[in-house]
CSV table of C-alpha atoms in Angstrom, one decimal:
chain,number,residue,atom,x,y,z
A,1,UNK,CA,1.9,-30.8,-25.8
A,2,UNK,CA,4.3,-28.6,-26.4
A,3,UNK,CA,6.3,-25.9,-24.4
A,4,UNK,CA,7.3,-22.8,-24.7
A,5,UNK,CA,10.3,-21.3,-22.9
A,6,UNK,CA,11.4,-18.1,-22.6
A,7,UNK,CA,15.1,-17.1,-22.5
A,8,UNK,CA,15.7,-13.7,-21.2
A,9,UNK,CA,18.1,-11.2,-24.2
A,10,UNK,CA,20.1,-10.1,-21.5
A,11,UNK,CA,23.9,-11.0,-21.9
A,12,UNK,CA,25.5,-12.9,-18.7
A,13,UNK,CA,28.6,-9.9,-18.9
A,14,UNK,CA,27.5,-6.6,-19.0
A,15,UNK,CA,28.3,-4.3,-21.8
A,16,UNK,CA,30.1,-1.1,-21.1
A,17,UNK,CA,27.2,0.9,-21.4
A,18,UNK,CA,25.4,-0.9,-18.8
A,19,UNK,CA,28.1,-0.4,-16.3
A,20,UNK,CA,28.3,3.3,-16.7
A,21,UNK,CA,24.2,3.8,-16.6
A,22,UNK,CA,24.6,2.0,-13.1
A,23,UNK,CA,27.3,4.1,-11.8
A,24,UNK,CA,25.3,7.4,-12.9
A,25,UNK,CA,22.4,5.7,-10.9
A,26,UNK,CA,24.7,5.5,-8.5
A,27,UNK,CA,25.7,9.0,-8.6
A,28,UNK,CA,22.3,10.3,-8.7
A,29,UNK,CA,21.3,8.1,-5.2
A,30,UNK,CA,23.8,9.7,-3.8
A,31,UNK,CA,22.8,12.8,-4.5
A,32,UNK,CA,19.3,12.1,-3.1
A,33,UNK,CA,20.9,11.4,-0.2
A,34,UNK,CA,22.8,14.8,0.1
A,35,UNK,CA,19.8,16.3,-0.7
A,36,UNK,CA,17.8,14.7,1.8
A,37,UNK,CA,20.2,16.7,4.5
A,38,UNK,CA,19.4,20.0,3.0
A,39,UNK,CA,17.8,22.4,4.8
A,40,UNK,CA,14.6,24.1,4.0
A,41,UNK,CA,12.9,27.1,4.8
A,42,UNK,CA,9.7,27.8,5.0
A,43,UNK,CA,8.2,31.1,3.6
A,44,UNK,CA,7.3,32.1,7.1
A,45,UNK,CA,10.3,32.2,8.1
A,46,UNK,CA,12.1,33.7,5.2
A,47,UNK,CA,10.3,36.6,5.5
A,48,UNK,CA,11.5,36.8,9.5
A,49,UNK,CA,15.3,36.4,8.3
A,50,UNK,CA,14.1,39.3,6.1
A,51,UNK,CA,12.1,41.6,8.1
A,52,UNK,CA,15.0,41.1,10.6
A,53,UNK,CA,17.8,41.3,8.8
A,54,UNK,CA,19.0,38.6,10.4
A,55,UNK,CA,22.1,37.2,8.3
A,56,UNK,CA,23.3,33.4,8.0
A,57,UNK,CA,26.4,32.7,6.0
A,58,UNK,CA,26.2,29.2,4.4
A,59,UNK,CA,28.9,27.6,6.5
A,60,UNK,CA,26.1,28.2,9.5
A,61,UNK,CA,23.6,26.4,7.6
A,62,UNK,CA,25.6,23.6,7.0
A,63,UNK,CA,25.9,23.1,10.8
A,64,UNK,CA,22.7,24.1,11.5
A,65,UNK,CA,21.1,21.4,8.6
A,66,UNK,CA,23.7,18.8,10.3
A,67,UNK,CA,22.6,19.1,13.9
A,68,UNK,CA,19.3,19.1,13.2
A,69,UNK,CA,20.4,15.5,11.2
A,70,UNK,CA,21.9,14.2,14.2
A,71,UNK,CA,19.1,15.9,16.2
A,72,UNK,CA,16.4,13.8,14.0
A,73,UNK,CA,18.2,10.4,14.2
A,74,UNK,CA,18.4,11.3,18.3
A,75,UNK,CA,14.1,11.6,17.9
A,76,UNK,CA,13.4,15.1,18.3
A,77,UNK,CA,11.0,16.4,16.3
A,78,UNK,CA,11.2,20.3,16.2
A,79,UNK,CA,14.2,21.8,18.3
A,80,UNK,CA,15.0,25.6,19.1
A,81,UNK,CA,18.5,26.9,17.4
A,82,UNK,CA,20.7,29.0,18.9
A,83,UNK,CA,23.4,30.6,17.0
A,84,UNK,CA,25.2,33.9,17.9
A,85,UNK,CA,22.7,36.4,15.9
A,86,UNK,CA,19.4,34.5,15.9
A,87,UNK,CA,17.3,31.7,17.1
A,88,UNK,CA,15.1,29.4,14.9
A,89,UNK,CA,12.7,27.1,15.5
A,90,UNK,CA,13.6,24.2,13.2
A,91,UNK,CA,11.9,20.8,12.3
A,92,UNK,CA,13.7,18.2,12.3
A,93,UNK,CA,11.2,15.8,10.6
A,94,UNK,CA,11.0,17.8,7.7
A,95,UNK,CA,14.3,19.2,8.0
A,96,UNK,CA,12.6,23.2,7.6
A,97,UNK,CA,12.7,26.3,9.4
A,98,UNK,CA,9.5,27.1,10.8
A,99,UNK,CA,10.5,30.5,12.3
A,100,UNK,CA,13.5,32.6,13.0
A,101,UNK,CA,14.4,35.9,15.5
A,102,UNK,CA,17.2,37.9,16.7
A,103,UNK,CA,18.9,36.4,19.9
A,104,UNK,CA,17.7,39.4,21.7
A,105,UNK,CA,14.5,39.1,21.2
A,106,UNK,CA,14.5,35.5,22.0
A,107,UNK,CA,15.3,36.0,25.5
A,108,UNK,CA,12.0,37.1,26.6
A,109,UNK,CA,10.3,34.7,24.4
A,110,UNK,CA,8.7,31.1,25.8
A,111,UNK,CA,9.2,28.3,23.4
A,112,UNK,CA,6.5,25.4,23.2
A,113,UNK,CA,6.3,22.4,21.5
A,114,UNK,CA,10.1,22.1,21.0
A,115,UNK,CA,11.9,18.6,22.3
A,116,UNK,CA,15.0,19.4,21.8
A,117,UNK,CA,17.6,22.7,21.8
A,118,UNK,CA,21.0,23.4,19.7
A,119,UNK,CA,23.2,25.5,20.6
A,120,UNK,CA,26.1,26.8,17.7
C-alpha cells in the first residue's frame, strides 16, 4: 500500500513580506483595542447635548470614555457622570451615553438603575 504524505509549501524562515503583513495585523489589533475604549453616544442622548446646548470638548470625553473603562473593569454597569456643565448617564457595558442634562437640572432629578457615580 502505498502512502501519501503531505508536506506543507510554507518556508521554515519567513519572507519579508510575511513579517510586515503580521506587524500591520498587529497594528490593526491594536487599533481594535483603542477602539474598543471609545465612547458612544446614543441618538437619545445626542439630541439632549443638542437641545441643551450642553458643550463637551474632546479632552472631557477622553476622561469621561476612561472612567467609565476603569468603571467597567470595577463591575458597574451604567454609572451617573458628573462633570462641571452636565451630567450623563453612561453605560459602561456598552461604553454609550444613554442620556445627558445640565448640572442644574440634575439636582432635582432621582437617578435609578445606576451602580456606580463619576465625578470629573
Amino acid at each position: 500500500m502505498n502512502r501519501i504524505q503531505f508536506f506543507p509549501h510554507t518556508p521554515l524562515i519567513p519572507a519579508k513580506k510575511q513579517t510586515v503583513v503580521s506587524t500591520e495585523r498587529q497594528s490593526f489589533r491594536d487599533a481594535l483595542a483603542e477602539a474598543g475604549q471609545v465612547l458612544k453616544i446614543s441618538k437619545h442622548a445626542q439630541q439632549r447635548l443638542q437641545e441643551r446646548n450642553i458643550h463637551i470638548n474632546d479632552e472631557q470625553w477622553a476622561v469621561i470614555g476612561q472612567k467609565i473603562v476603569e468603571a467597567k473593569q470595577k463591575g458597574v454597569r451604567d454609572s451617573l457622570v458628573i462633570t462641571d456643565e452636565a451630567a450623563l448617564i453612561v453605560s459602561a457595558v456598552n461604553q454609550t451615553v444613554i442620556t445627558a442634562m445640565h448640572r442644574e437640572e440634575a439636582q432635582s432629578q432621582l437617578f435609578t438603575n445606576i451602580n456606580g457615580a463619576i465625578i470629573i
